[in-house]
XYZ file of C-alpha atoms in Angstrom:
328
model
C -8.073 -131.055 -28.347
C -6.539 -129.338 -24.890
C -7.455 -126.519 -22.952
C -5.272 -123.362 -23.169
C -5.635 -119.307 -21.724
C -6.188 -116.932 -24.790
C -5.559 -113.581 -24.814
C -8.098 -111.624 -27.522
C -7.210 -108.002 -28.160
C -9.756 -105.108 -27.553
C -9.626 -101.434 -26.737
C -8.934 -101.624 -23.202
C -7.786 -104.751 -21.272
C -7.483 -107.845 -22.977
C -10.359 -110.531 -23.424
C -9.496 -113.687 -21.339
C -11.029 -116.824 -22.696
C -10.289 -120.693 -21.955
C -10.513 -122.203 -25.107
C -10.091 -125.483 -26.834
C -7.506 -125.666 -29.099
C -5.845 -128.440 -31.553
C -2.096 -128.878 -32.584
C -2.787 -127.240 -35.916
C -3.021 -124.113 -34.099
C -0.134 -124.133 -32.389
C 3.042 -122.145 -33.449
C 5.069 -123.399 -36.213
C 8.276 -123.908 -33.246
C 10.748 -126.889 -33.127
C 9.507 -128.516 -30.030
C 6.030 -129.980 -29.389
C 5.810 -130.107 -25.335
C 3.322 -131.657 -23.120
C 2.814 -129.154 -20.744
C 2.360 -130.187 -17.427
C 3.018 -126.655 -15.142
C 3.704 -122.996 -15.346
C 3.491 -120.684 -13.148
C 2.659 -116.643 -12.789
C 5.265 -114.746 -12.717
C 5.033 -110.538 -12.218
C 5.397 -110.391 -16.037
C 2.652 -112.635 -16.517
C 0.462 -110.719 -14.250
C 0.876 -107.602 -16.110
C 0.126 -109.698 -19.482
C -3.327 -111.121 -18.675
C -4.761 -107.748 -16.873
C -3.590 -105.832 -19.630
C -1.792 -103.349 -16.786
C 1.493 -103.528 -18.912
C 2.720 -103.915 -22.663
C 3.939 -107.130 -22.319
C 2.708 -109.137 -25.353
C 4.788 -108.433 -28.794
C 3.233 -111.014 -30.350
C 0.235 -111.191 -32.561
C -3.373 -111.627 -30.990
C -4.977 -113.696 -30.181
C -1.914 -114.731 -28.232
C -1.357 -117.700 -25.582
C 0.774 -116.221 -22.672
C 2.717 -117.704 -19.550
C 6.748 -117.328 -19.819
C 7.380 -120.015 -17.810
C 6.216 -124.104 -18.709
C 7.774 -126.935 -17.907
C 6.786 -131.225 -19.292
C 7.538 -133.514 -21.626
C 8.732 -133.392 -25.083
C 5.999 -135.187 -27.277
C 7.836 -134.322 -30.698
C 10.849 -132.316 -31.863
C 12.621 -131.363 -35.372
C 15.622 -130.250 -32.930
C 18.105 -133.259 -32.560
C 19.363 -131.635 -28.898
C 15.714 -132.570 -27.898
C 13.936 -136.071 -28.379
C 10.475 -137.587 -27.418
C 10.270 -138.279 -23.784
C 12.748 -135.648 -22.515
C 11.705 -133.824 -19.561
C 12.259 -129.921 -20.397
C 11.686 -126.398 -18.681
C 11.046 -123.587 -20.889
C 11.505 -120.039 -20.169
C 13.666 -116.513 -21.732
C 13.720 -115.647 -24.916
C 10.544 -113.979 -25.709
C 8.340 -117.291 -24.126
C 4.869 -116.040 -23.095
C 5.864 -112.459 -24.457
C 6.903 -112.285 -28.445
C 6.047 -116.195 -28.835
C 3.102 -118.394 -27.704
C 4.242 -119.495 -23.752
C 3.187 -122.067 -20.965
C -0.975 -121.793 -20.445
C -2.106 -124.456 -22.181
C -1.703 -128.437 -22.023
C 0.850 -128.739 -25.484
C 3.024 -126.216 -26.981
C 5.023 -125.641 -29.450
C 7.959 -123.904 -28.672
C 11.570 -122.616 -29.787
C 14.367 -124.981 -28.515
C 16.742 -121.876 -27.759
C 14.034 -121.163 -24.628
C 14.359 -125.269 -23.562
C 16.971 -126.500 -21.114
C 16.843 -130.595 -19.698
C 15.350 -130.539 -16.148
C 17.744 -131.436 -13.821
C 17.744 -134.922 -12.742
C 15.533 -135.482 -9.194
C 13.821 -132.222 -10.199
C 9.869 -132.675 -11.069
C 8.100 -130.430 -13.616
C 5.667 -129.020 -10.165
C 9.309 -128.138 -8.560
C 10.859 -126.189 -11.665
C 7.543 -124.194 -11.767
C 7.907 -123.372 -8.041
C 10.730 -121.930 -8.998
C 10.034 -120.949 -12.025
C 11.912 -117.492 -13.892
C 11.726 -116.193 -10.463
C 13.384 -118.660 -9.056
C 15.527 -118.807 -12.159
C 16.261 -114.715 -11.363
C 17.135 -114.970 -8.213
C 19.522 -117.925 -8.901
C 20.871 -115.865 -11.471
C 21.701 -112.903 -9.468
C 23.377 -114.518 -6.638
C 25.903 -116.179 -9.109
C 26.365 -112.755 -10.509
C 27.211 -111.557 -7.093
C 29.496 -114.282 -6.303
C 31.109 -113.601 -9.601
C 31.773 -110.382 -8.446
C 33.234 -111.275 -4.881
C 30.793 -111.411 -3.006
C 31.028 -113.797 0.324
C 29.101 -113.850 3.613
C 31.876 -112.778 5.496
C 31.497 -109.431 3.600
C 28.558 -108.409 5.025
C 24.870 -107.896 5.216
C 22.851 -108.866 1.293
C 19.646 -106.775 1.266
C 16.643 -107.885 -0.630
C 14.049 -105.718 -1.718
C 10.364 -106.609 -2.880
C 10.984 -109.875 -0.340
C 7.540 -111.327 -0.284
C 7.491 -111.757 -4.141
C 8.794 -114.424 -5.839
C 11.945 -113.025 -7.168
C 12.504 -111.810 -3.151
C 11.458 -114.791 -1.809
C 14.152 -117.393 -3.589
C 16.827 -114.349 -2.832
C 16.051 -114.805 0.881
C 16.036 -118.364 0.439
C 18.713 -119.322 -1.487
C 21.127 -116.485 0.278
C 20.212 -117.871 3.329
C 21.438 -121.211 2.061
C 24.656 -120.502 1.421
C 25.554 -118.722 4.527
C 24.616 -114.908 3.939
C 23.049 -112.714 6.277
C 19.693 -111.789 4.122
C 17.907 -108.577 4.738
C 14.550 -108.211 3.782
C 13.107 -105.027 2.494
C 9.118 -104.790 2.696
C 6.370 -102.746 3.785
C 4.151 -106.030 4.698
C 4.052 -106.148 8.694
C 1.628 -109.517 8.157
C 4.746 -111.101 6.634
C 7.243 -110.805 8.673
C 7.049 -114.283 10.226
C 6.699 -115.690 6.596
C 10.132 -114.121 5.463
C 12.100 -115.238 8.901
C 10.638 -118.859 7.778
C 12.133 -118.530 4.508
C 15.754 -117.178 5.470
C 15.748 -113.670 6.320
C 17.974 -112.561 9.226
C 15.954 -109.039 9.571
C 13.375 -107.363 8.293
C 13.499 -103.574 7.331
C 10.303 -101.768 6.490
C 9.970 -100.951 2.735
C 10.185 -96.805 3.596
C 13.706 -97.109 4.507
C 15.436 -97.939 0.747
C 11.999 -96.579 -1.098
C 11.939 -92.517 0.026
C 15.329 -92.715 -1.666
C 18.814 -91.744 -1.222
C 19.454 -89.396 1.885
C 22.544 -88.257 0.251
C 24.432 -89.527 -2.710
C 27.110 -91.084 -0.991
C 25.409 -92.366 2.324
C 26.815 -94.608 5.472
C 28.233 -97.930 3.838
C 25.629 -101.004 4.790
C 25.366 -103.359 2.309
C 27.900 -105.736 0.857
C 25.463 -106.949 -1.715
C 21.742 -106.172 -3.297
C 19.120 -107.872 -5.026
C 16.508 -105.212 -6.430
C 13.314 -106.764 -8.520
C 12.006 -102.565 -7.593
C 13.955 -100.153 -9.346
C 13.465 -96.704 -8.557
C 14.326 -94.801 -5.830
C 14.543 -98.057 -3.549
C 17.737 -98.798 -6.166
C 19.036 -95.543 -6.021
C 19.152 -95.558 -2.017
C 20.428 -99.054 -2.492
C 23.720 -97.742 -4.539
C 24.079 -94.932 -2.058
C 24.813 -97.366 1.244
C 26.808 -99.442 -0.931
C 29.798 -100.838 0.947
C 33.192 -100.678 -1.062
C 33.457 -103.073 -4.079
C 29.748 -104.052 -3.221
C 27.597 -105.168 -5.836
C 23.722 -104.879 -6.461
C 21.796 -107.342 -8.967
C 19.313 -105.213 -10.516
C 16.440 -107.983 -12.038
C 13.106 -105.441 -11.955
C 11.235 -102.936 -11.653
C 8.202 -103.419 -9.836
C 7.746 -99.886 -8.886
C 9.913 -98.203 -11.564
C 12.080 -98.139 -13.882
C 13.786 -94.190 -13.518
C 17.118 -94.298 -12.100
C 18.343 -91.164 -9.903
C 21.885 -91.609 -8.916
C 25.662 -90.049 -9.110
C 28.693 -91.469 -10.106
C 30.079 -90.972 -6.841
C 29.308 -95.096 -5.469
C 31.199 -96.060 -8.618
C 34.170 -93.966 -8.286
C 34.505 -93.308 -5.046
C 33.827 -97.343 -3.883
C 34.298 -98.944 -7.091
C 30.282 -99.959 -6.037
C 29.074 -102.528 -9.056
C 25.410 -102.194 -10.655
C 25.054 -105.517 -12.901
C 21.850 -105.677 -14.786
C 20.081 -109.435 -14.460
C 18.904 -110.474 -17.534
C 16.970 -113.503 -17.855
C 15.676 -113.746 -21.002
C 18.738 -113.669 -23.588
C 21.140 -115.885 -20.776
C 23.350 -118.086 -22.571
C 22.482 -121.972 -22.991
C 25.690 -122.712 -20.529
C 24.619 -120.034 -18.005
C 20.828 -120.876 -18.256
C 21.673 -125.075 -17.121
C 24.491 -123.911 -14.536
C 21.195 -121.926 -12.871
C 18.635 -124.848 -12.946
C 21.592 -127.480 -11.763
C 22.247 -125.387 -8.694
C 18.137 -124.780 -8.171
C 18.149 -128.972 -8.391
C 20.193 -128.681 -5.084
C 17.429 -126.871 -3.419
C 15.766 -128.896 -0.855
C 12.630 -130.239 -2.007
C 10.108 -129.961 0.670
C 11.678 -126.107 1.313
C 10.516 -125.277 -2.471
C 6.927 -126.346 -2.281
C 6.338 -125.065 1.268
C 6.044 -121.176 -0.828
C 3.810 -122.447 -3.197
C 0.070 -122.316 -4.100
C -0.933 -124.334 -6.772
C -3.947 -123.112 -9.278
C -6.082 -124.052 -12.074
C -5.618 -122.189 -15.550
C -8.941 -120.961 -14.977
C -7.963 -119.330 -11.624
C -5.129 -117.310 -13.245
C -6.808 -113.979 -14.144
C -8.142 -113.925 -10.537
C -4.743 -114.412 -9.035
C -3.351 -112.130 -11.574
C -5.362 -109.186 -10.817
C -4.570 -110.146 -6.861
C -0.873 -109.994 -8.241
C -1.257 -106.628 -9.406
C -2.779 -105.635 -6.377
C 0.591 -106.423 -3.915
C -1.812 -109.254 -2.825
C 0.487 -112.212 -2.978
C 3.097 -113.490 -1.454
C 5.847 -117.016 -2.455
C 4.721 -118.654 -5.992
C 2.067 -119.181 -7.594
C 2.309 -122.432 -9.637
C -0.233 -123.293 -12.774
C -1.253 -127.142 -12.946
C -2.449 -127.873 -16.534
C -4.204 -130.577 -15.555
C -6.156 -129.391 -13.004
């Protein structure tokens, strides 16, 4: 028997229960994993308070799209007993049973081999925001951009998906600009890489006009709305902006005019779907991440503390990573 977060359906918000459960209830998925963290990710907020329609699967339901431990048995030959593994995309924690409880069962197309050096408390520091913000800023390199280009602005920066961006920009040379409307955290997000700090009102009253004063040579949006929409207005020419959420919305107000006019590049991040080659090039280049810099943004919690912090998520009440420890 192991402890595990279940989700029971009602009329309103979900029930939240620890429970006991046994390996016969577990999914009937490829890969039995000992799972040793997670970690609660904006998605996984929204899942356990019930504020959005995450969960497509059946109830009750075990969520948490992010785990990461060791394989304890597997009827996939890419994975064997005693392989260290990180789980997280394709419908993990959302359409299929995820990380919040001590052993799952889950589909090897959402497993990729941790990187060697990395620990299973470091890959859920990082977890799929980590894995996001990875993602986007090879996207933007892939599309030209270099520090000498210009400013990168980051929006939602004291999240977790904002956080790595600062961090990991920062990193490889880029002048990071941090977009939030959190005064307390300003010396938080110079610690973690951010050259300046803008307040949140300046991208999220939206555009001035649709073809504003070029500032940015690249984005990284986890907000959406009219934050994006000013975003793609002050695009510089043959900038590019990641867009990877949508934290206050998910409408869209914009011209063509930054597309045709600047040849101005909106590539949608998607993390769940990313292909197996894609998905290890993103966790080797997270392995180069300094160690000590990871776990300095990161609060570790019990499973039974993750409603609580998830309703504090919901409320704009965190800031870095949360990280679950199943053994706790």
């Amino acid at each position: 028997m192991f402890n595990a977060l279940v989700l029971h359906e009602t009329d309103k918000e979900p029930d939240v229960k620890i429970q006991q459960l046994s390996d016969t209830d577990l999914p009937d998925d490829e890969v039995l994993v000992a799972v040793d963290y997670s970690s609660i990710n904006y998605k996984d907020a929204l899942a356990v308070t019930g504020t959005g329609k995450i969960v497509r699967g059946d109830f009750p339901f075990v969520p948490g799209i992010d785990l990461a431990g060791e394989v304890v048995a597997s009827r996939d030959p890419a994975f064997k007993e005693g392989d260290k593994v990180i789980g997280n995309g394709w419908g993990l924690g959302e359409a299929h049973w995820g990380g919040y409880a001590q052993r799952m069962r889950v589909k090897s197309k959402s497993l990729v081999p941790m990187p060697a050096g990395m620990t299973s408390k470091q890959a859920m520091v990082f977890g799929t925001a980590g894995f996001t913000a990875m993602l986007s800023v090879i996207s933007l390199e892939l599309h030209g951009l270099t520090p000498e280009r210009g400013e990168v602005v980051v929006t939602g920066a004291t999240g977790g998906v904002g956080s790595f961006s600062l961090m990991l920009l920062s990193q490889l040379g880029f002048e990071a600009v941090a977009s939030s409307g959190k005064k307390h955290a300003h010396d938080y997000l110079k610690s973690i890489g951010a050259s300046r700090i803008i307040d949140r009102s300046v991208l999220g009253d939206g555009p001035s006009r649709p073809l504003d004063k070029g500032k940015w040579a690249g984005a990284i949006d986890s907000v959406g709305g009219p934050a994006l929409s000013a975003i793609i207005s002050q695009m510089k020419r043959h900038g590019s902006v990641a867009a990877c959420g949508l934290a206050n919305s998910h409408a869209l107000d914009t011209t063509v005019f930054p597309f045709i006019l600047r040849g101005v590049n909106l590539l949608g991040i998607d993390t769940s779907t990313c292909a197996y080659e894609r998905r290890c090039e993103v966790w080797a280049r997270l392995g180069e991440v300094p160690a000590a810099q990871v776990e300095a943004i990161a609060e570790v919690v019990s499973l039974a503390e993750v409603l609580a912090i998830s309703k504090r998520m919901m409320d704009s009440n965190i800031k870095g990573r949360i990280v679950v420890d199943l053994n706790r």
